[in-house]
mmCIF file of C-alpha atoms in Angstrom:
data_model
loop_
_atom_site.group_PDB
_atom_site.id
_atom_site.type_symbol
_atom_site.label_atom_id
_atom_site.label_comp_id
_atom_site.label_asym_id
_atom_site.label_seq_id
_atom_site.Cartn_x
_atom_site.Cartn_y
_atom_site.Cartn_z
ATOM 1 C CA UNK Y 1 0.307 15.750 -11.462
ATOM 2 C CA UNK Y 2 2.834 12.993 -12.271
ATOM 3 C CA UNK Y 3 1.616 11.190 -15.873
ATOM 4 C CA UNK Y 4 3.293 7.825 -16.997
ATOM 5 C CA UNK Y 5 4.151 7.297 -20.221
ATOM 6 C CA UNK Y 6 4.654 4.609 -21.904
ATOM 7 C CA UNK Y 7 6.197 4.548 -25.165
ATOM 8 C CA UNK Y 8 6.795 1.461 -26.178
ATOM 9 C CA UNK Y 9 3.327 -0.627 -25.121
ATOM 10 C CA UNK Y 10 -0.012 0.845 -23.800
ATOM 11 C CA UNK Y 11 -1.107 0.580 -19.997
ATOM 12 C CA UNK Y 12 -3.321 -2.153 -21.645
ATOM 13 C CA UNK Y 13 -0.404 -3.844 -23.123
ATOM 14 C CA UNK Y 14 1.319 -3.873 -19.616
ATOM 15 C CA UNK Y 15 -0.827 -5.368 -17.889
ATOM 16 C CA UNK Y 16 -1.554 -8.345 -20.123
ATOM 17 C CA UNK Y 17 1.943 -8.815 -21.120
ATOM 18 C CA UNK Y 18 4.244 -7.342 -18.196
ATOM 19 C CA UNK Y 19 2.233 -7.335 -14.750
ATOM 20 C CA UNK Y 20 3.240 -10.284 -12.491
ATOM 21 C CA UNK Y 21 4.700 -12.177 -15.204
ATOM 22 C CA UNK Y 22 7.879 -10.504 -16.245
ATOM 23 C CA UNK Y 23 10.567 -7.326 -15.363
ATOM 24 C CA UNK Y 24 10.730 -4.169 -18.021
ATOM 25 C CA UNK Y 25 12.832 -0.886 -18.060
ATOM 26 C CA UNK Y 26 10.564 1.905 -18.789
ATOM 27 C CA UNK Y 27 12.551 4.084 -20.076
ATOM 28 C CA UNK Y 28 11.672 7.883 -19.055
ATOM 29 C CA UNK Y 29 8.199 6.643 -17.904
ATOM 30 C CA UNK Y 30 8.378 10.276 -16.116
ATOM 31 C CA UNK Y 31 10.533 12.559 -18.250
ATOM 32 C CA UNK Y 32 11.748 15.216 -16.757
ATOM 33 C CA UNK Y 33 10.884 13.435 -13.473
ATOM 34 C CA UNK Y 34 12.419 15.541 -10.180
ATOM 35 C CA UNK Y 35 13.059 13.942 -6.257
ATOM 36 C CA UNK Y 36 9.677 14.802 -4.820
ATOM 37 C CA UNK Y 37 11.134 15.206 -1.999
ATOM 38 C CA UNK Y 38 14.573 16.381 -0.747
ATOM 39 C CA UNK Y 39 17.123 14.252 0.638
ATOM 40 C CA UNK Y 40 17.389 16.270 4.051
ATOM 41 C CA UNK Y 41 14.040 16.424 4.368
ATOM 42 C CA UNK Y 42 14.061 12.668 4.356
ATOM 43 C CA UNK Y 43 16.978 12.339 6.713
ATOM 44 C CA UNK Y 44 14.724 14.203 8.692
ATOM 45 C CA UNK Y 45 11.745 11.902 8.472
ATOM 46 C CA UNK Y 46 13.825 9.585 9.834
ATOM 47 C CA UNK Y 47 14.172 10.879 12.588
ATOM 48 C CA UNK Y 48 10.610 10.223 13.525
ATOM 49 C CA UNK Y 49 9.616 7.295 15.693
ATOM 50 C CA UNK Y 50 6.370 7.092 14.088
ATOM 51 C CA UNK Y 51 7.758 6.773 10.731
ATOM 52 C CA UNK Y 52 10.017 3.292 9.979
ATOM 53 C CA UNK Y 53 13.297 3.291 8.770
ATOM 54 C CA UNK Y 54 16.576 1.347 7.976
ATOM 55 C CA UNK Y 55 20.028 2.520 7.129
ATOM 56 C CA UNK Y 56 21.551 -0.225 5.755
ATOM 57 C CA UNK Y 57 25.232 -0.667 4.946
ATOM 58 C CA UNK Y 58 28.964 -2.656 5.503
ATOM 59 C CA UNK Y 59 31.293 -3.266 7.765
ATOM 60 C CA UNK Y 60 34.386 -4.765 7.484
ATOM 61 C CA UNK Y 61 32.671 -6.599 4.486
ATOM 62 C CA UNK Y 62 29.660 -7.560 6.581
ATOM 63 C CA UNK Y 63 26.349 -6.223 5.763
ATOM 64 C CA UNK Y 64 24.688 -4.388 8.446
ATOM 65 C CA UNK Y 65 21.075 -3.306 9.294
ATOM 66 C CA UNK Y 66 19.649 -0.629 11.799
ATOM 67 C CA UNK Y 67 16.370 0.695 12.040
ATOM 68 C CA UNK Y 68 15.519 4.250 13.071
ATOM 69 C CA UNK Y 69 14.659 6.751 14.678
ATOM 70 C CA UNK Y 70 18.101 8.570 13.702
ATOM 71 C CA UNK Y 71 19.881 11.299 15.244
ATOM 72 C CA UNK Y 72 22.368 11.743 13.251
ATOM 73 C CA UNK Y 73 24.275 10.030 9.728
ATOM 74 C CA UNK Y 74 27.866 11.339 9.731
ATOM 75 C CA UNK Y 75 29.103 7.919 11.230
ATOM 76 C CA UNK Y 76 27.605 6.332 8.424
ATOM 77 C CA UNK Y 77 30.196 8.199 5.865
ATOM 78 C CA UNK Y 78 30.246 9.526 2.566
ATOM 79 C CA UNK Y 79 29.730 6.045 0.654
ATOM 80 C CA UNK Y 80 28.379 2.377 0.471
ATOM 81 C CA UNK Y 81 25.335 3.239 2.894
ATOM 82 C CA UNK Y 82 21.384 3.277 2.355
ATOM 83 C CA UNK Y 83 18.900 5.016 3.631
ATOM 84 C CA UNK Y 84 15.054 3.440 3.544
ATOM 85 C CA UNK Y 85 11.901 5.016 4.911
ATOM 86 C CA UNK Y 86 8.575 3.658 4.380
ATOM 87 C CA UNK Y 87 5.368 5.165 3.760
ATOM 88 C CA UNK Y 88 6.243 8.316 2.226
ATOM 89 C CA UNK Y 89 3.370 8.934 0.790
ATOM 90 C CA UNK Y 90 1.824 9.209 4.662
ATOM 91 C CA UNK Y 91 3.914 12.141 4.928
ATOM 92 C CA UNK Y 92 4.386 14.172 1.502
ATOM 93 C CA UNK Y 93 1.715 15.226 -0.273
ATOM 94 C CA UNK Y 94 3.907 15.535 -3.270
ATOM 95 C CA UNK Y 95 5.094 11.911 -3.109
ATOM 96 C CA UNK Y 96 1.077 10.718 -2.126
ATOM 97 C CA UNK Y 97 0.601 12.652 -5.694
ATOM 98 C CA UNK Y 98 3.240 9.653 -7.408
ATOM 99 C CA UNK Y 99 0.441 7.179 -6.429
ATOM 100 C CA UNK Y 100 -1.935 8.714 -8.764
ATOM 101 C CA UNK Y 101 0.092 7.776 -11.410
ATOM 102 C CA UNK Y 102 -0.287 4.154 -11.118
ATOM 103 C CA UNK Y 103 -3.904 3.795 -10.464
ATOM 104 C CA UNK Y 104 -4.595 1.434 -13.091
ATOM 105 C CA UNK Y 105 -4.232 -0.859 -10.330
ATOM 106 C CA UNK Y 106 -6.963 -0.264 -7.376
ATOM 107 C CA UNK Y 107 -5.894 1.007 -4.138
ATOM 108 C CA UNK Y 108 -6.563 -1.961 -2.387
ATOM 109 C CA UNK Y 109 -3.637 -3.830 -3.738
ATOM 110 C CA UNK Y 110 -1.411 -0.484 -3.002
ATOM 111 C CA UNK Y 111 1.648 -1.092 -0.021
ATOM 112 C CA UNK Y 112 3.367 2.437 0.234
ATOM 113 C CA UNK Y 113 5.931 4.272 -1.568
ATOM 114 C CA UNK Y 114 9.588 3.782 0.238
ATOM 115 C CA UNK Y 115 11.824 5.813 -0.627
ATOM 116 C CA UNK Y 116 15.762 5.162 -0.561
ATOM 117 C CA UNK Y 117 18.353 7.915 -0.072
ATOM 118 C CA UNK Y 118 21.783 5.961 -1.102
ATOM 119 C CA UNK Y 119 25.209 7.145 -1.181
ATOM 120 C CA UNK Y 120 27.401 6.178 -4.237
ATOM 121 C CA UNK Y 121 27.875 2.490 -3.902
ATOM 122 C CA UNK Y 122 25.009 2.534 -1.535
ATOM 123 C CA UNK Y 123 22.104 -0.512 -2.162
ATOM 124 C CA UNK Y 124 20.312 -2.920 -0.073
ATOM 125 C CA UNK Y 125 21.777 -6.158 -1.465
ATOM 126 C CA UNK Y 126 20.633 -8.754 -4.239
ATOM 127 C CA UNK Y 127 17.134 -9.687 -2.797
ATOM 128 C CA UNK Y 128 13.356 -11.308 -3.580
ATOM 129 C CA UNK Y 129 10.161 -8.971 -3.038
ATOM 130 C CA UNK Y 130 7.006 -11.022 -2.585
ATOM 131 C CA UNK Y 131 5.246 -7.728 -3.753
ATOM 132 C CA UNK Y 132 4.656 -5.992 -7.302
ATOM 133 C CA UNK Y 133 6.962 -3.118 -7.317
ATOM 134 C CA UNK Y 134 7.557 0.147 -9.751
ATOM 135 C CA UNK Y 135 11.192 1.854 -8.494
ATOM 136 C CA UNK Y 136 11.267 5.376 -10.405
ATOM 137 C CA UNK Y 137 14.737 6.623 -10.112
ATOM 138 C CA UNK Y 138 14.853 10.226 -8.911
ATOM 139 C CA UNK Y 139 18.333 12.253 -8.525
ATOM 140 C CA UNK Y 140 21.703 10.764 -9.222
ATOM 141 C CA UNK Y 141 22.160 7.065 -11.003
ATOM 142 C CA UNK Y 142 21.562 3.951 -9.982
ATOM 143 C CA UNK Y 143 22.451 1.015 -11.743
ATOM 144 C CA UNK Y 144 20.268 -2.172 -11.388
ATOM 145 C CA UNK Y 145 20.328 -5.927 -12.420
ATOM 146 C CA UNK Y 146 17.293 -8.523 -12.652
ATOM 147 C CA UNK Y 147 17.496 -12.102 -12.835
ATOM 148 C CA UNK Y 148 14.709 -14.572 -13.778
ATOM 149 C CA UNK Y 149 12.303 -16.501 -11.505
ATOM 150 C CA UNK Y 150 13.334 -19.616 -10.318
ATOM 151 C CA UNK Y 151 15.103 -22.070 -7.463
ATOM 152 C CA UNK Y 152 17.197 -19.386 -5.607
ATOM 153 C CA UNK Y 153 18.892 -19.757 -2.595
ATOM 154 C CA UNK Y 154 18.197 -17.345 -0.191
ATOM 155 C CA UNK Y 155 19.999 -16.339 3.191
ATOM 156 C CA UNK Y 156 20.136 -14.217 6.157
ATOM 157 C CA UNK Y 157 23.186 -11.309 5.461
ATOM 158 C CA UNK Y 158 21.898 -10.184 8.232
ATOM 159 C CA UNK Y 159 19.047 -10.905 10.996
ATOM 160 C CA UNK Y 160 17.272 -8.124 9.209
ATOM 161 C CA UNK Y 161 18.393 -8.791 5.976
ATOM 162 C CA UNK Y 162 17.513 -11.769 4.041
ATOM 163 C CA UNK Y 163 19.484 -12.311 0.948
ATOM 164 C CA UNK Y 164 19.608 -14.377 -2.252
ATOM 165 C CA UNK Y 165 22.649 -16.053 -4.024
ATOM 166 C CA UNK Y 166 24.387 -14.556 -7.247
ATOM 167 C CA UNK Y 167 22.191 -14.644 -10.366
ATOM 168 C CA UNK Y 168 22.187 -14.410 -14.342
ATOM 169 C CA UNK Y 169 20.462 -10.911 -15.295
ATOM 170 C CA UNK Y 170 18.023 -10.663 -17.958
ATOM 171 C CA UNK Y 171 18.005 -6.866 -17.363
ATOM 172 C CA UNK Y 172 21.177 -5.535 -16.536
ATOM 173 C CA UNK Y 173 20.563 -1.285 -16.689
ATOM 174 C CA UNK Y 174 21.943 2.038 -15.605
ATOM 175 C CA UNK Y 175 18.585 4.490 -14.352
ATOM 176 C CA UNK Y 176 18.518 8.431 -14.201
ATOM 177 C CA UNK Y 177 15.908 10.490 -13.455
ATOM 178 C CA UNK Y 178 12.634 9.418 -14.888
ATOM 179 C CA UNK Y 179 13.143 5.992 -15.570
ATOM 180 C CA UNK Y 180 10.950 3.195 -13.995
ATOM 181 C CA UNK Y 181 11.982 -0.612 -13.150
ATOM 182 C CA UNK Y 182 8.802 -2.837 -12.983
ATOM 183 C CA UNK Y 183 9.224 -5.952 -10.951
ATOM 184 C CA UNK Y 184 7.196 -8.654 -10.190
ATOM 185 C CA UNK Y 185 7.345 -10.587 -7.005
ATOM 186 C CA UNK Y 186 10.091 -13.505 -7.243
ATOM 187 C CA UNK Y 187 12.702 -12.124 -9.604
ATOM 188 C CA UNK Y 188 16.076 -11.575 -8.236
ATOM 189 C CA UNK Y 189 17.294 -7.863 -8.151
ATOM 190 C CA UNK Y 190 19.683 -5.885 -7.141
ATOM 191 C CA UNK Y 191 20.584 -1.927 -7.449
ATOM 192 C CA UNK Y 192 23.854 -0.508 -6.940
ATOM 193 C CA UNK Y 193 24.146 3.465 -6.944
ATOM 194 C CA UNK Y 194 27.211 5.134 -8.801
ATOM 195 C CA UNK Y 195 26.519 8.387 -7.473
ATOM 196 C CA UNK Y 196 24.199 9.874 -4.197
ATOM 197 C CA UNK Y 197 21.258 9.498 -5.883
ATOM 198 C CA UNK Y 198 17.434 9.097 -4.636
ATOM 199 C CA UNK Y 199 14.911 6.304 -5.667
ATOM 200 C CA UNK Y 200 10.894 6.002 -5.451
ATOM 201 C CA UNK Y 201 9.311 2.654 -5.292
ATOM 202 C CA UNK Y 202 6.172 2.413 -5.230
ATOM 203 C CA UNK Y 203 4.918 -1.028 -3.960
ATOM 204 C CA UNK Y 204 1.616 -3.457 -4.476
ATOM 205 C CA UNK Y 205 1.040 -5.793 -1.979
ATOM 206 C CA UNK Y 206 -1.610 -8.728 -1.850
ATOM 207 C CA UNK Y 207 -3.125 -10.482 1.647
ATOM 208 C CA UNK Y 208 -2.297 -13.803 2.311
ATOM 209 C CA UNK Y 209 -5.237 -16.493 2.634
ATOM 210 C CA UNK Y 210 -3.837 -16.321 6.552
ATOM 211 C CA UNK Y 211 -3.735 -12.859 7.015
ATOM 212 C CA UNK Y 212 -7.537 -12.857 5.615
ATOM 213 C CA UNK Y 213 -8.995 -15.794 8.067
ATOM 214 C CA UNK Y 214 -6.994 -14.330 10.989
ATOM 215 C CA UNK Y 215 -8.383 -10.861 9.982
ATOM 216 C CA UNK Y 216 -11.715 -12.287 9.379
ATOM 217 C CA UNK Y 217 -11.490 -14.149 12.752
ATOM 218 C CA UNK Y 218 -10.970 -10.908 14.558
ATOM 219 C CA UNK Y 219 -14.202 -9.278 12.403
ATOM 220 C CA UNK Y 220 -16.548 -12.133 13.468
ATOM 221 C CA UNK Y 221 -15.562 -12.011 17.564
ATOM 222 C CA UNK Y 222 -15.544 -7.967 17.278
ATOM 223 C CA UNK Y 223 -19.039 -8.011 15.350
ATOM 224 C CA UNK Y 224 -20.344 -11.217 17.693
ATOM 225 C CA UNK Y 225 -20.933 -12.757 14.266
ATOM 226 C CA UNK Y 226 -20.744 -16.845 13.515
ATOM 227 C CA UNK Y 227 -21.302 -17.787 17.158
ATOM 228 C CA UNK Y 228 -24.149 -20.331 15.865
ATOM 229 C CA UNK Y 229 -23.483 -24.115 17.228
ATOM 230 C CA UNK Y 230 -23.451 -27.112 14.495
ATOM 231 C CA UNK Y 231 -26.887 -28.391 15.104
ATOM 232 C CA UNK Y 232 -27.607 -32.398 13.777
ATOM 233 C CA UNK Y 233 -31.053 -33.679 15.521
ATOM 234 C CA UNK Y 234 -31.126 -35.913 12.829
ATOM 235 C CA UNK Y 235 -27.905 -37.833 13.740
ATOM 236 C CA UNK Y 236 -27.866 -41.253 12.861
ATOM 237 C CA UNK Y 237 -26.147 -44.062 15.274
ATOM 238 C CA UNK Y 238 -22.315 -43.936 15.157
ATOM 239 C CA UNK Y 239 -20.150 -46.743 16.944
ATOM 240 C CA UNK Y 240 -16.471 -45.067 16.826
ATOM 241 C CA UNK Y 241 -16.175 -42.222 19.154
ATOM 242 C CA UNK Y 242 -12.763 -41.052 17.625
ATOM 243 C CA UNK Y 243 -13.937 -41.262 14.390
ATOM 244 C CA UNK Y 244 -14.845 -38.093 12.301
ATOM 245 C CA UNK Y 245 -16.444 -39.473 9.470
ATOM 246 C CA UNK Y 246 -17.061 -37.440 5.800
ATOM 247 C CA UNK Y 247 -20.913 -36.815 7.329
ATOM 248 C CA UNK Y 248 -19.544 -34.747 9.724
ATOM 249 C CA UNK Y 249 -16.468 -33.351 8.253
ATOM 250 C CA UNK Y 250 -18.822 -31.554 5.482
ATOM 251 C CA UNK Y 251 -21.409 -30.404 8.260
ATOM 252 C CA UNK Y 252 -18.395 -28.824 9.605
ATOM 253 C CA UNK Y 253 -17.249 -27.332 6.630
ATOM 254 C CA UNK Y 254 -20.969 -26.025 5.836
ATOM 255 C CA UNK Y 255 -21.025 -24.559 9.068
ATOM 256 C CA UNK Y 256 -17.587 -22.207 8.259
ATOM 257 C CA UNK Y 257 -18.619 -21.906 4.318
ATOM 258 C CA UNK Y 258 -22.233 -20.377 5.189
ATOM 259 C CA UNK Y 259 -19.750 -17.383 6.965
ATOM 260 C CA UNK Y 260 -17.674 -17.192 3.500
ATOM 261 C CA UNK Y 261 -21.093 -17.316 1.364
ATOM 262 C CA UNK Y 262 -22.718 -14.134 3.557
ATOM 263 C CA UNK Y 263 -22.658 -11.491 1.175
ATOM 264 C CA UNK Y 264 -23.056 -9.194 3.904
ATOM 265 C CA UNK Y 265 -20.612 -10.033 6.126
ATOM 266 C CA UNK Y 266 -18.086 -11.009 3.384
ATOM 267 C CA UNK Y 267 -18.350 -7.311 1.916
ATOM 268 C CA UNK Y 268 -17.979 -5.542 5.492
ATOM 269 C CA UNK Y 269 -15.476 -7.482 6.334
ATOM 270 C CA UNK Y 270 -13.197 -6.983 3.305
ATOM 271 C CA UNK Y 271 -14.112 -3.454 3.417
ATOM 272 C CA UNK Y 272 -12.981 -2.955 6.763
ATOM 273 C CA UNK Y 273 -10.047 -5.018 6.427
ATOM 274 C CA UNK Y 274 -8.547 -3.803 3.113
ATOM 275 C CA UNK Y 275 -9.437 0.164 4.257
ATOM 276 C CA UNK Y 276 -6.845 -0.132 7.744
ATOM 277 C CA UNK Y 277 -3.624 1.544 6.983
ATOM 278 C CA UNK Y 278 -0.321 -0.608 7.768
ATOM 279 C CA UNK Y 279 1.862 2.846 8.725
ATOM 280 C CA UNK Y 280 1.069 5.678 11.008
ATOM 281 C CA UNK Y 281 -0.902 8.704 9.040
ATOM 282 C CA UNK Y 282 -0.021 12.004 9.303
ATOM 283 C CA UNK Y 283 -3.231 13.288 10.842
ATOM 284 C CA UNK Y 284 -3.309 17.314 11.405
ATOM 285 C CA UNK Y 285 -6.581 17.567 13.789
ATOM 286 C CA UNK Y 286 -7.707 21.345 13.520
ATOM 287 C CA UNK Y 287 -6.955 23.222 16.385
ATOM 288 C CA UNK Y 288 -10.097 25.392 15.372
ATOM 289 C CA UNK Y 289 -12.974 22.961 14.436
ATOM 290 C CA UNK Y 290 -14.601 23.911 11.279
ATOM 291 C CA UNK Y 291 -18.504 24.243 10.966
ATOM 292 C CA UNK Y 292 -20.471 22.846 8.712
ATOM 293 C CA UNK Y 293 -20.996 25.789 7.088
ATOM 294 C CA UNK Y 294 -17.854 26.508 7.016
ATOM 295 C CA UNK Y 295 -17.240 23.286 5.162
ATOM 296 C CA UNK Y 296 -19.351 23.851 2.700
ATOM 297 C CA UNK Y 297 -17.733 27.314 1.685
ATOM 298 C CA UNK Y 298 -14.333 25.316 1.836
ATOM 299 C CA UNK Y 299 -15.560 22.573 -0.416
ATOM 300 C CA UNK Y 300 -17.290 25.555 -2.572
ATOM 301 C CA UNK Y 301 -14.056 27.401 -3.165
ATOM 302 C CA UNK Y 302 -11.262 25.516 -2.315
ATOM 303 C CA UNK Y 303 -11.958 21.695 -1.912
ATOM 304 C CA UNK Y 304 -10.638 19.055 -0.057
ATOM 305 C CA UNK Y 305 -7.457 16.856 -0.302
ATOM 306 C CA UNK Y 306 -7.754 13.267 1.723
ATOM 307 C CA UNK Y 307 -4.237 13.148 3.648
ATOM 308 C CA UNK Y 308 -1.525 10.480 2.253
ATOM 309 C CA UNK Y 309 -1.961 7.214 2.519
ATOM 310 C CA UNK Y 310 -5.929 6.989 3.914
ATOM 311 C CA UNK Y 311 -7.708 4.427 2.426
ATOM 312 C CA UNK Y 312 -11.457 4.566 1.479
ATOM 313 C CA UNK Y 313 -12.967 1.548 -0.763
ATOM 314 C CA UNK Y 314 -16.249 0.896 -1.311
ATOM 315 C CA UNK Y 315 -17.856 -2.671 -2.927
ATOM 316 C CA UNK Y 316 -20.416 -3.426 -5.490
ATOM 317 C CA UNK Y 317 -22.906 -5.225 -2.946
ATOM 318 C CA UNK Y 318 -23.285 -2.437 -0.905
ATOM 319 C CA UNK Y 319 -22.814 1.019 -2.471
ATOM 320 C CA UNK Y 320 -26.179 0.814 -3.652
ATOM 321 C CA UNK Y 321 -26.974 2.044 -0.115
ATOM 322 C CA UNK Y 322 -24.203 5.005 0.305
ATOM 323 C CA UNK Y 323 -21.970 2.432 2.385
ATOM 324 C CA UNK Y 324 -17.707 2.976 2.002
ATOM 325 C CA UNK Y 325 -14.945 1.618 4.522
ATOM 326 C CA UNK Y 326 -12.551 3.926 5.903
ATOM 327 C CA UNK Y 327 -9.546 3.852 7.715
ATOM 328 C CA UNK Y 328 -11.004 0.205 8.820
ATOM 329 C CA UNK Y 329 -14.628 1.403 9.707
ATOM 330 C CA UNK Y 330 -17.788 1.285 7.813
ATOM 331 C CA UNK Y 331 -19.728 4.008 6.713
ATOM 332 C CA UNK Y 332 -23.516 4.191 5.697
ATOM 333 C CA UNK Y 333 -24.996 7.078 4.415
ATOM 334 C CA UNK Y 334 -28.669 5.942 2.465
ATOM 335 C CA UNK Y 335 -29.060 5.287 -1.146
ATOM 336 C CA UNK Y 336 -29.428 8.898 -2.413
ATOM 337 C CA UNK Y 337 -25.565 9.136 -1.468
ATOM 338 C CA UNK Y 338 -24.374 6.836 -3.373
ATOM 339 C CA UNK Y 339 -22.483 8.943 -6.074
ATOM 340 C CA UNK Y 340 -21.193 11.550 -3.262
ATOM 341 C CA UNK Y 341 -19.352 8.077 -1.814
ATOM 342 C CA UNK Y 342 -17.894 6.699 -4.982
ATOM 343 C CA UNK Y 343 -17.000 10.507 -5.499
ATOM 344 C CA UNK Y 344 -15.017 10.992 -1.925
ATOM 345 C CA UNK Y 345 -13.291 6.680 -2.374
ATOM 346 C CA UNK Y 346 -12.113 7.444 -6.077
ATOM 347 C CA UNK Y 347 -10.713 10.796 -5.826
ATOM 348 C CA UNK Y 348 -7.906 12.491 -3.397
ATOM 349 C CA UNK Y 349 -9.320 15.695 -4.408
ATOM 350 C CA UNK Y 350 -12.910 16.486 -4.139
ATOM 351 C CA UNK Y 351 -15.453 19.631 -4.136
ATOM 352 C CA UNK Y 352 -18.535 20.419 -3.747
ATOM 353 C CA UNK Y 353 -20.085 19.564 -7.363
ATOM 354 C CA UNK Y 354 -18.813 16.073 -7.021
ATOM 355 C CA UNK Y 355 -20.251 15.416 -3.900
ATOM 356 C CA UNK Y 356 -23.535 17.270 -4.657
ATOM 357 C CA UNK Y 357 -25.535 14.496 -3.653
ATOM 358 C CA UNK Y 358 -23.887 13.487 0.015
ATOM 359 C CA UNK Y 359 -24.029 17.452 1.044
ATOM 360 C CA UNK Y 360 -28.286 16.714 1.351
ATOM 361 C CA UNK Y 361 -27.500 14.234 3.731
ATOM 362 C CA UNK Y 362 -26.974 15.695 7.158
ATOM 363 C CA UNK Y 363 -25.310 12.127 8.333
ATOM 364 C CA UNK Y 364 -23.013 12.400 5.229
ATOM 365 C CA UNK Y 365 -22.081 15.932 5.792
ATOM 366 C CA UNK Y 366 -21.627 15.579 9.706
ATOM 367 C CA UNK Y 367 -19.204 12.768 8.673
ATOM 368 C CA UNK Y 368 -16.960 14.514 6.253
ATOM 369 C CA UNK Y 369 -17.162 17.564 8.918
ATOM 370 C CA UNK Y 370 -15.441 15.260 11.635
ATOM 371 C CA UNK Y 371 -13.129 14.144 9.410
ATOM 372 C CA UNK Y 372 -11.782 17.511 8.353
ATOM 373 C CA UNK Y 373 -11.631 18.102 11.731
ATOM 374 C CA UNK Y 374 -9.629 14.894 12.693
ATOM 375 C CA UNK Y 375 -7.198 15.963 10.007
ATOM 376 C CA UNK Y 376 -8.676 12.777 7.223
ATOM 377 C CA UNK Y 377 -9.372 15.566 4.980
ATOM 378 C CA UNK Y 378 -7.829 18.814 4.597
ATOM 379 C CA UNK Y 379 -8.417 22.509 2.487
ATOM 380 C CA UNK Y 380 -6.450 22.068 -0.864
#
């Protein structure tokens, strides 16, 4: 498994110093750091129509943007073209592994990994992420400026591509293999490959305040939650019709604030919301379904890897009764479970000792049975 290292500052030191406030070149943050996987193989990803993908490149001095499935990249050349595919992770257990070596930020806050396959002179153009992002060059170099935050101008390249004007670099840097760019959202950046070379970026994303309210929206109609009227039987006489007066405008804000204040709802909610996976997943359902007992044995001798990109999460409020959020549905188990579910949402890889406590729960074991067989889980 993939270990960062830092050499000049602690993890500690990073994040109070480094993590959505400034850029830094780690240098050989992976030594001896290898693609994880090849660049064929991610040609052939591409190919895919589940799996989202751009080549992006120039033409006649124009930049250009197409998104995949491809058949084929001969027409593209043998220079000045990139090609991006999202969600990796979803789809290469060795990649997935790359995560693990960032998880001093929760999972929650984790986008994908992308990965970029660019041909010398290859890149994407000079560009703002909204998103925290750590590239880790693989094969090949790749050489990569950074400018400050502040009042760019941005435009559209391209209808897919939205660009910003020419900055000053405070980090101006050639990458090989095993050296990490950290980037915070709003810093101007652009990378520039000098030879084929492959890069690994792996991305932490935030939900807006909209995306949450529209999300929570959907939770409350799904759940027939917060379909309670206003009631006022104590209204006192008011002479302007069109008027909405402070009075009311608070009862009305009390009314959506009581949702917000529900512990209950709040925490299923989030769970469910934060668990849904933005990509496809690679799901492998078992031709043969496994039996319980035969899950046991498996988790016994081998033990049980959860497939790239799922996300499982579970909150303080209500783990206290065995209760985690998967895939965008909620899970309860019972009380006596609770270590067996922090066990199975912390961990990729799990076996029987660690979840000791879920496999006397028939519920909890008739769960993680369907999920094997739905391809959530799988024999390590």
């Amino acid at each position: 498994m993939l270990t960062l290292q830092l050499s000049e500052f602690s993890i500690q030191e990073f994040l109070a110093n480094y993590w959505q406030k400034k850029p830094v070149l780690i240098r050989q943050g992976f030594p001896g750091f290898y693609d994880l996987i090849r660049p064929d193989e991610l040609a052939g990803l591409a190919c895919e129509s589940q799996i989202e993908s751009r080549v992006i490149y120039k033409k006649d001095g124009e930049w250009q943007a197409e998104s995949g499935p491809f058949e084929s990249y001969g027409r593209f050349g043998k220079k000045d073209w990139t090609l991006v595919v999202q969600a990796v992770d979803h789809w290469s257990p060795d990649v997935a592994d790359l995560v693990q070596a960032f998880s001093f930020i929760p999972k929650w806050r984790l986008d994908d990994v992308m990965i970029s396959y660019a041909a010398a002179g290859g890149g994407v153009g000079p560009h703002i992420d909204l998103y925290d992002v750590f590239i880790c060059q693989g094969s090949g170099r790749r050489h990569w400026r950074v400018g400050d935050r502040g009042n760019h101008r941005q435009f559209a390249a391209h209808p897919a591509l939205l660009h910003t004007e020419a900055f000053e670099a405070i980090i101006d840097a050639e990458l090989t293999a095993g050296d990490i760019l950290y980037i915070p959202p709003g810093f101007p950046h652009e990378g520039v490959c000098l030879e084929n070379s492959m890069s690994f970026s792996v991305g932490f994303r935030s939900k807006s305040a909209r995306d949450m309210l529209s999300g929570l929206a959907d939770h409350l109609i799904d759940q027939d939650l917060g379909s309670a009227l206003i009631t006022d039987p104590e209204r006192p006489l008011h002479t302007k019709q069109g008027h909405i007066n402070n009075s009311d405008l608070a009862m009305i804000k009390a009314q959506m604030q009581a949702i917000l204040n529900d512990e209950t709802v709040m925490t299923d909610f989030i769970g469910s919301f934060l668990s849904k996976t933005k990509c496809e997943l690679d799901l492998q359902a078992l031709d043969d379904e496994i039996s319980e007992d035969e899950l046991i044995d498996i988790l016994h001798n081998e033990g049980l890897r959860r497939t790239g990109g799922l996300r499982c999460f579970y909150l303080d409020h209500s783990i206290g009764q065995g209760v985690c959020y998967i895939d965008g549905q909620r899970y309860g188990f019972g009380a006596q479970t609770r270590d067996a579910v922090i066990a199975l949402c912390n961990n990729d890889e799990i076996d029987a000792d660690m979840l000791a406590d879920g496999l006397s729960n028939p519920v909890f074991v008739k769960a993680l049975q369907e999920w094997v067989n739905q391809g959530y889980w799988y024999p390590d």
